[in-house]
CSV table of C-alpha atoms in Angstrom, one decimal:
chain,number,residue,atom,x,y,z
A,69,GLN,CA,124.4,157.8,64.3
A,70,GLN,CA,122.4,154.5,64.6
A,71,ALA,CA,123.0,151.4,66.6
A,72,ALA,CA,121.7,148.9,63.9
A,73,ALA,CA,122.9,148.9,60.3
A,74,THR,CA,119.4,148.3,59.0
A,75,ALA,CA,117.9,151.4,60.7
A,76,GLN,CA,118.0,154.8,59.1
A,77,LEU,CA,117.9,158.2,60.6
A,78,GLN,CA,115.2,160.0,58.5
A,79,GLY,CA,114.1,163.6,58.2
A,80,ALA,CA,116.0,166.9,57.9
A,81,THR,CA,119.3,165.8,59.4
A,82,VAL,CA,121.1,169.1,58.5
A,83,GLN,CA,120.1,172.3,60.2
A,84,VAL,CA,121.8,175.7,60.6
A,85,THR,CA,122.2,177.3,64.0
A,86,ASP,CA,120.1,180.3,64.7
A,87,SER,CA,121.4,183.6,66.1
A,88,SER,CA,121.5,182.0,69.5
A,89,GLY,CA,123.8,179.2,68.3
A,90,ILE,CA,121.0,176.6,68.6
A,91,ALA,CA,120.2,174.0,65.8
A,92,THR,CA,116.7,172.5,66.1
A,93,PHE,CA,115.7,169.3,64.2
A,94,PRO,CA,111.9,169.2,63.9
A,95,ASP,CA,111.1,165.9,62.1
A,96,LEU,CA,113.6,163.2,62.8
A,97,THR,CA,112.6,159.6,62.9
A,98,VAL,CA,114.4,156.2,63.1
A,99,SER,CA,113.2,153.5,60.7
A,100,GLY,CA,113.9,150.6,63.1
A,101,ALA,CA,113.6,149.6,66.7
A,102,GLY,CA,116.5,149.4,69.2
A,103,THR,CA,118.8,151.4,71.3
A,104,PHE,CA,120.5,154.3,69.6
A,105,GLN,CA,122.9,157.2,70.0
A,106,LEU,CA,123.1,160.3,67.8
A,107,VAL,CA,126.3,162.2,66.9
A,108,ALA,CA,126.3,165.8,65.9
A,109,PHE,CA,129.1,167.3,63.7
A,110,ALA,CA,129.8,171.0,63.4
A,111,SER,CA,133.0,172.4,61.8
A,112,SER,CA,135.8,170.3,63.3
A,113,VAL,CA,134.0,169.2,66.5
A,114,SER,CA,131.5,166.4,67.3
A,115,VAL,CA,129.4,165.2,70.3
A,116,GLU,CA,127.4,162.0,71.0
A,117,SER,CA,124.0,162.0,72.7
A,118,ASN,CA,122.9,159.8,75.5
A,119,SER,CA,121.5,156.4,74.5
A,120,PHE,CA,117.8,156.2,73.8
A,121,VAL,CA,115.3,153.5,72.9
A,122,VAL,CA,113.0,153.3,69.9
A,123,ALA,CA,110.1,150.9,70.2
A,124,ASN,CA,108.6,148.8,67.5
A,125,ALA,CA,105.8,150.6,65.7
A,126,MET,CA,102.3,149.2,66.1
A,127,ILE,CA,101.7,147.0,63.1
A,128,GLY,CA,97.9,147.1,63.3
A,129,ARG,CA,95.1,146.4,65.8
A,130,LEU,CA,93.4,143.3,67.2
A,131,LYS,CA,89.9,142.3,66.3
A,132,PHE,CA,87.7,139.4,67.4
A,133,SER,CA,86.4,138.0,64.2
A,134,VAL,CA,84.7,135.1,66.0
A,135,GLN,CA,83.4,136.1,69.5
A,136,PRO,CA,83.1,133.6,72.4
A,137,THR,CA,79.6,132.4,73.0
A,138,ALA,CA,77.8,130.6,75.9
A,139,ILE,CA,79.3,127.2,76.7
A,140,SER,CA,79.0,124.5,79.4
A,141,ALA,CA,81.9,124.1,81.9
A,142,LEU,CA,84.9,122.3,80.3
A,143,TYR,CA,83.3,122.2,76.9
A,144,PRO,CA,85.2,124.1,74.2
A,145,PHE,CA,83.9,127.2,72.4
A,146,ASN,CA,82.2,126.2,69.2
A,147,PRO,CA,83.0,127.9,66.8
A,148,ALA,CA,86.6,128.5,68.1
A,149,VAL,CA,87.3,132.0,69.3
A,150,THR,CA,89.3,133.8,66.5
A,151,VAL,CA,91.3,137.0,66.6
A,152,GLN,CA,92.5,138.9,63.5
A,153,ILE,CA,95.2,141.6,63.1
A,154,VAL,CA,93.7,144.4,61.0
A,155,ASN,CA,94.7,147.9,59.8
A,156,ASP,CA,92.9,151.1,60.7
A,157,ALA,CA,90.4,150.5,57.9
A,158,GLY,CA,89.6,147.0,59.4
A,159,SER,CA,91.2,145.1,56.6
A,160,LEU,CA,93.2,142.0,57.4
A,161,ILE,CA,97.0,142.4,57.5
A,162,THR,CA,98.0,139.1,55.9
A,163,THR,CA,101.7,139.7,56.6
A,164,ALA,CA,101.2,139.9,60.4
A,165,ASP,CA,102.4,136.7,62.2
A,166,THR,CA,102.3,137.7,65.8
A,167,SER,CA,101.9,135.8,69.1
A,168,ILE,CA,98.5,136.7,70.7
A,169,HIS,CA,97.6,135.8,74.3
A,170,MET,CA,94.1,135.2,75.6
A,171,PHE,CA,92.9,135.3,79.2
A,172,ILE,CA,89.7,135.8,81.2
A,173,THR,CA,89.2,139.5,81.8
A,174,THR,CA,90.0,140.5,85.3
A,175,GLY,CA,86.9,141.0,87.4
A,176,THR,CA,84.7,138.9,85.2
A,177,GLY,CA,83.5,135.3,85.6
A,178,VAL,CA,83.3,132.9,88.5
A,179,THR,CA,86.1,133.4,91.1
A,180,ASN,CA,89.0,131.0,90.5
A,181,ALA,CA,87.8,130.0,87.0
A,182,VAL,CA,90.6,129.0,84.7
A,183,LEU,CA,90.7,129.4,80.9
A,184,GLN,CA,92.0,126.0,79.7
A,185,GLY,CA,93.6,125.0,76.4
A,186,THR,CA,96.1,126.8,74.3
A,187,THR,CA,95.9,130.4,75.4
A,188,SER,CA,98.8,131.7,73.3
A,189,VAL,CA,98.6,131.4,69.5
A,190,THR,CA,100.7,132.8,66.7
A,191,SER,CA,98.7,134.3,64.0
A,192,VAL,CA,99.0,132.9,60.5
A,193,SER,CA,98.5,135.5,57.7
A,194,GLY,CA,97.0,137.8,60.3
A,195,VAL,CA,94.6,135.2,61.8
A,196,ALA,CA,94.8,133.4,65.2
A,197,VAL,CA,92.4,130.6,65.9
A,198,PHE,CA,92.1,129.5,69.5
A,199,SER,CA,90.9,126.0,69.1
A,200,GLY,CA,89.9,124.0,72.1
A,201,LEU,CA,89.6,126.8,74.6
A,202,SER,CA,87.3,126.1,77.6
A,203,ILE,CA,86.5,127.4,81.0
A,204,ASP,CA,86.3,125.1,84.0
A,205,LEU,CA,83.7,126.8,86.3
A,206,GLY,CA,80.3,128.3,85.6
A,207,ASP,CA,77.0,128.9,87.2
A,208,GLY,CA,74.9,129.9,84.1
A,209,SER,CA,74.5,133.5,85.2
A,210,THR,CA,77.9,135.2,86.0
A,211,VAL,CA,79.1,137.1,83.0
A,212,TYR,CA,82.6,136.5,81.5
A,213,THR,CA,84.6,138.3,78.9
A,214,LEU,CA,88.0,137.4,77.3
A,215,THR,CA,90.9,139.8,76.7
A,216,ALA,CA,93.4,139.4,73.9
A,217,VAL,CA,96.8,141.0,74.0
A,218,ALA,CA,99.8,141.2,71.6
A,219,SER,CA,103.0,143.1,71.5
A,220,ASN,CA,102.8,146.7,70.2
A,221,MET,CA,99.0,146.5,69.9
A,222,ALA,CA,96.3,147.7,72.2
A,223,SER,CA,94.5,144.9,74.1
A,224,ILE,CA,90.8,144.1,73.2
A,225,THR,CA,87.9,142.7,75.1
A,226,SER,CA,85.4,140.3,73.8
A,227,ALA,CA,81.6,140.3,73.9
A,228,SER,CA,80.2,139.0,77.2
A,229,PHE,CA,79.0,135.4,77.6
A,230,VAL,CA,78.1,132.9,80.4
A,231,VAL,CA,79.3,129.4,81.3
A,232,HIS,CA,76.7,126.9,82.2
A,233,ARG,CA,77.1,124.1,84.6
A,234,GLY,CA,78.1,120.9,82.8
A,235,VAL,CA,76.2,117.7,82.2
A,236,PRO,CA,75.9,115.2,85.1
A,237,TYR,CA,79.2,113.3,85.5
A,238,LEU,CA,79.5,111.7,89.0
A,239,LEU,CA,77.9,111.5,92.4
A,240,SER,CA,79.7,113.0,95.4
A,241,PHE,CA,78.9,112.9,99.1
A,242,THR,CA,78.9,116.6,99.9
A,243,VAL,CA,77.8,115.8,103.4
A,244,ASN,CA,79.3,112.5,104.6
A,245,PRO,CA,77.8,110.1,107.2
A,246,VAL,CA,79.0,110.6,110.7
A,247,SER,CA,79.7,107.9,113.2
A,248,THR,CA,76.8,107.0,115.6
A,249,THR,CA,75.3,104.2,117.6
A,250,GLY,CA,73.6,101.0,116.4
A,251,GLY,CA,70.1,101.7,115.1
A,252,ALA,CA,70.3,105.4,115.6
A,253,THR,CA,69.4,107.7,112.8
A,254,LEU,CA,72.5,109.1,111.0
A,255,SER,CA,72.8,112.9,110.7
A,256,THR,CA,71.5,113.9,107.2
A,257,VAL,CA,73.7,112.6,104.4
A,258,THR,CA,73.8,114.7,101.2
A,259,VAL,CA,74.8,113.4,97.7
A,260,SER,CA,75.3,115.9,94.9
A,261,CYS,CA,75.5,115.2,91.2
A,262,LEU,CA,78.5,117.0,89.8
A,263,ASP,CA,79.6,117.8,86.2
A,264,SER,CA,83.1,117.1,84.9
A,265,ALA,CA,84.3,120.5,86.3
A,266,GLY,CA,83.1,119.8,89.8
A,267,ASN,CA,80.0,122.0,89.7
A,268,VAL,CA,76.7,120.8,91.0
A,269,ALA,CA,74.7,119.7,87.9
A,270,THR,CA,71.5,121.5,88.8
A,271,SER,CA,69.7,120.0,85.8
A,272,TYR,CA,69.9,116.6,87.3
A,273,SER,CA,66.5,115.4,88.8
A,274,GLY,CA,67.0,111.7,88.7
A,275,THR,CA,66.9,109.3,91.7
A,276,VAL,CA,69.9,108.6,93.9
A,277,THR,CA,70.1,105.3,95.9
A,278,VAL,CA,72.5,104.7,98.7
A,279,SER,CA,73.5,101.3,100.1
A,280,LEU,CA,76.2,99.9,102.3
A,281,LEU,CA,79.4,99.6,100.4
A,282,PRO,CA,80.2,95.9,99.9
A,283,TYR,CA,82.9,94.6,102.2
A,284,SER,CA,82.7,97.6,104.5
A,285,GLY,CA,81.8,97.5,108.1
A,286,THR,CA,80.1,94.3,109.4
A,287,ASP,CA,79.0,91.8,106.7
A,288,SER,CA,75.5,91.1,108.0
A,289,ALA,CA,74.7,94.7,108.8
A,290,THR,CA,71.5,96.3,107.4
A,291,LEU,CA,71.0,99.9,106.2
A,292,SER,CA,67.5,101.1,107.1
A,293,GLY,CA,65.5,104.2,106.3
A,294,THR,CA,64.6,105.9,103.0
A,295,SER,CA,67.5,104.9,100.8
A,296,THR,CA,66.2,106.2,97.4
A,297,VAL,CA,65.6,109.9,97.0
A,298,THR,CA,64.8,112.1,94.0
A,299,ALA,CA,67.4,114.8,93.5
A,300,VAL,CA,66.3,118.4,93.5
A,301,SER,CA,68.5,120.7,91.5
A,302,GLY,CA,71.2,118.0,91.5
A,303,VAL,CA,71.1,117.4,95.3
A,304,ALA,CA,69.7,114.4,97.2
A,305,ASN,CA,69.3,114.5,101.0
A,306,PHE,CA,69.0,111.3,103.1
A,307,ALA,CA,67.6,112.1,106.5
A,308,THR,CA,66.3,108.8,107.9
A,309,LEU,CA,69.2,106.3,107.4
A,310,SER,CA,70.5,104.0,110.2
A,311,VAL,CA,72.8,101.0,110.5
A,312,ASP,CA,72.1,98.3,112.9
A,313,LEU,CA,75.3,96.4,113.8
A,314,VAL,CA,78.4,97.6,115.5
A,315,GLY,CA,81.4,97.9,113.2
A,316,SER,CA,84.2,100.1,111.9
A,317,ASN,CA,85.1,101.3,108.4
A,318,TYR,CA,81.5,101.4,107.1
A,319,ALA,CA,81.0,103.4,103.9
A,320,LEU,CA,78.0,104.2,101.7
A,321,LEU,CA,77.7,103.7,98.0
A,322,ALA,CA,75.6,106.2,96.0
A,323,THR,CA,74.3,105.2,92.5
A,324,GLY,CA,72.1,107.0,89.9
A,325,SER,CA,71.6,107.3,86.2
A,326,ALA,CA,72.8,110.2,84.2
A,327,GLY,CA,74.1,110.9,80.7
A,328,GLY,CA,72.9,107.6,79.4
A,329,GLY,CA,74.9,105.6,82.0
A,330,VAL,CA,75.3,104.9,85.7
A,331,VAL,CA,77.1,107.3,87.9
A,332,SER,CA,78.3,106.5,91.4
A,333,GLY,CA,80.2,107.8,94.4
A,334,VAL,CA,81.5,106.5,97.7
A,335,SER,CA,81.4,108.2,101.1
A,336,SER,CA,84.1,108.6,103.7
A,337,THR,CA,84.2,105.9,106.3
A,338,PHE,CA,82.3,105.9,109.6
A,339,ALA,CA,81.8,103.7,112.6
A,340,ILE,CA,78.8,102.2,114.5
A,341,THR,CA,79.2,101.7,118.2
A,342,ALA,CA,76.9,100.2,120.8
A,343,GLY,CA,74.3,102.7,122.1
A,344,ALA,CA,72.3,102.9,125.3
A,345,GLY,CA,70.2,99.8,126.2
A,346,THR,CA,66.7,100.3,124.7
A,347,GLN,CA,65.5,96.7,124.5
A,348,ILE,CA,66.0,93.2,125.8
A,349,MET,CA,66.2,90.2,123.6
A,350,PHE,CA,66.1,86.4,123.9
A,351,THR,CA,69.3,85.0,122.4
A,352,GLN,CA,68.4,81.5,123.7
A,353,VAL,CA,64.9,80.1,124.4
A,354,PRO,CA,64.2,77.3,127.0
A,355,ALA,CA,64.0,73.7,125.8
A,356,GLY,CA,64.0,70.1,127.0
A,357,ALA,CA,61.7,70.6,129.9
A,358,SER,CA,58.9,68.6,131.6
A,359,ALA,CA,56.6,69.9,134.3
A,360,ALA,CA,58.3,71.0,137.5
A,361,HIS,CA,61.7,69.9,136.1
A,362,VAL,CA,64.6,72.2,135.2
A,363,PHE,CA,65.0,73.2,131.5
A,364,SER,CA,67.9,71.3,129.9
A,365,VAL,CA,68.4,74.5,127.8
A,366,GLN,CA,68.0,77.6,129.9
A,367,PRO,CA,66.8,80.9,128.5
A,368,VAL,CA,69.4,83.7,127.9
A,369,VAL,CA,68.3,87.4,127.7
A,370,ILE,CA,70.6,90.3,126.7
A,371,LEU,CA,70.2,94.1,127.0
A,372,ALA,CA,70.6,95.6,123.6
A,373,ASP,CA,70.7,99.0,121.8
A,374,ALA,CA,68.3,100.0,119.1
A,375,GLY,CA,70.4,98.0,116.5
A,376,GLY,CA,70.3,94.8,118.5
A,377,ASN,CA,73.9,95.1,119.7
A,378,LEU,CA,74.8,93.8,123.2
A,379,VAL,CA,75.1,96.6,125.8
A,380,SER,CA,77.6,96.2,128.5
A,381,SER,CA,75.5,97.4,131.4
A,382,THR,CA,73.7,95.9,134.4
A,383,ALA,CA,70.0,95.6,134.6
A,384,ASN,CA,67.4,93.5,136.5
A,385,VAL,CA,65.6,91.1,134.1
A,386,VAL,CA,62.5,89.4,135.3
A,387,LEU,CA,61.0,86.4,133.5
A,388,SER,CA,57.4,85.2,133.8
A,389,VAL,CA,55.0,83.1,131.9
A,390,VAL,CA,52.7,85.1,129.6
A,391,SER,CA,50.9,82.2,128.0
A,392,GLY,CA,50.2,78.6,128.8
A,393,PRO,CA,49.1,76.9,132.1
A,394,GLY,CA,51.2,76.9,135.2
A,395,ALA,CA,53.8,79.2,136.7
A,396,LEU,CA,57.5,79.7,136.1
A,397,ILE,CA,59.5,78.2,139.0
A,398,GLY,CA,63.1,79.1,139.8
């Protein structure tokens, strides 16, 4: 007995019991898939079997007709990866319209890489074309393979390939500036040129220039040190930068040229505070004086840090005449 009207029990369905009273059926098959029960009749009695499941038969096997080849991160495979459903002789089964799923083979490729695009495609006349597939991460050396799977067919694995880092796309501060004192050298700031997938574009060897981001920090502040550096394998290090004036919410702007255009990036914010007193400065020079008479404008001297910022600290300041006749009185 069958559970579906379209399925047929096939084979020698009538057998005679042997001398032990046992009837054996050697070649029975069911033409369809589903859940079934059998019923046996003998004389005037019958009995039903337990339910059993018959799976769909394999309709063929999968075959990569267009293998994946080396690509850059986030750039689609060209030509598109293509899978066919073929018979045992390798001939295309044009009646096979089956959903095929593609994924990065476990244990291959860069950790956390993602296969992007339409990863499940229904074959048309036995052919599934995976247009637009790409992979987001690559280092140019780690080997990938792809695996294709479909119901009732064995999975297959593609030929191996690599994913290269992409073309330069943007600048990113991979080591940001850290707050310090006026005129003091910032800890080394690092700018990396990244591709569209976020990988360091090691092919980039252009120059990177950093400057104070407009309208950040103190308006009249000056960035000193070597502010233009040639990138090495996509990375530029700035080891001698300093900012003179006290202020908060400073940020650096990095600019460079790549891919026929200008790329840029902005650092996180940082602050400049007053440092230790390292110099004294005249903020007002004397004026309006005649010999032995008090200046109408008296000199003012401040204690300042390396950036010229006033330091709130006590110190003895002694004035004397270093040029001209006479002595300083007072």
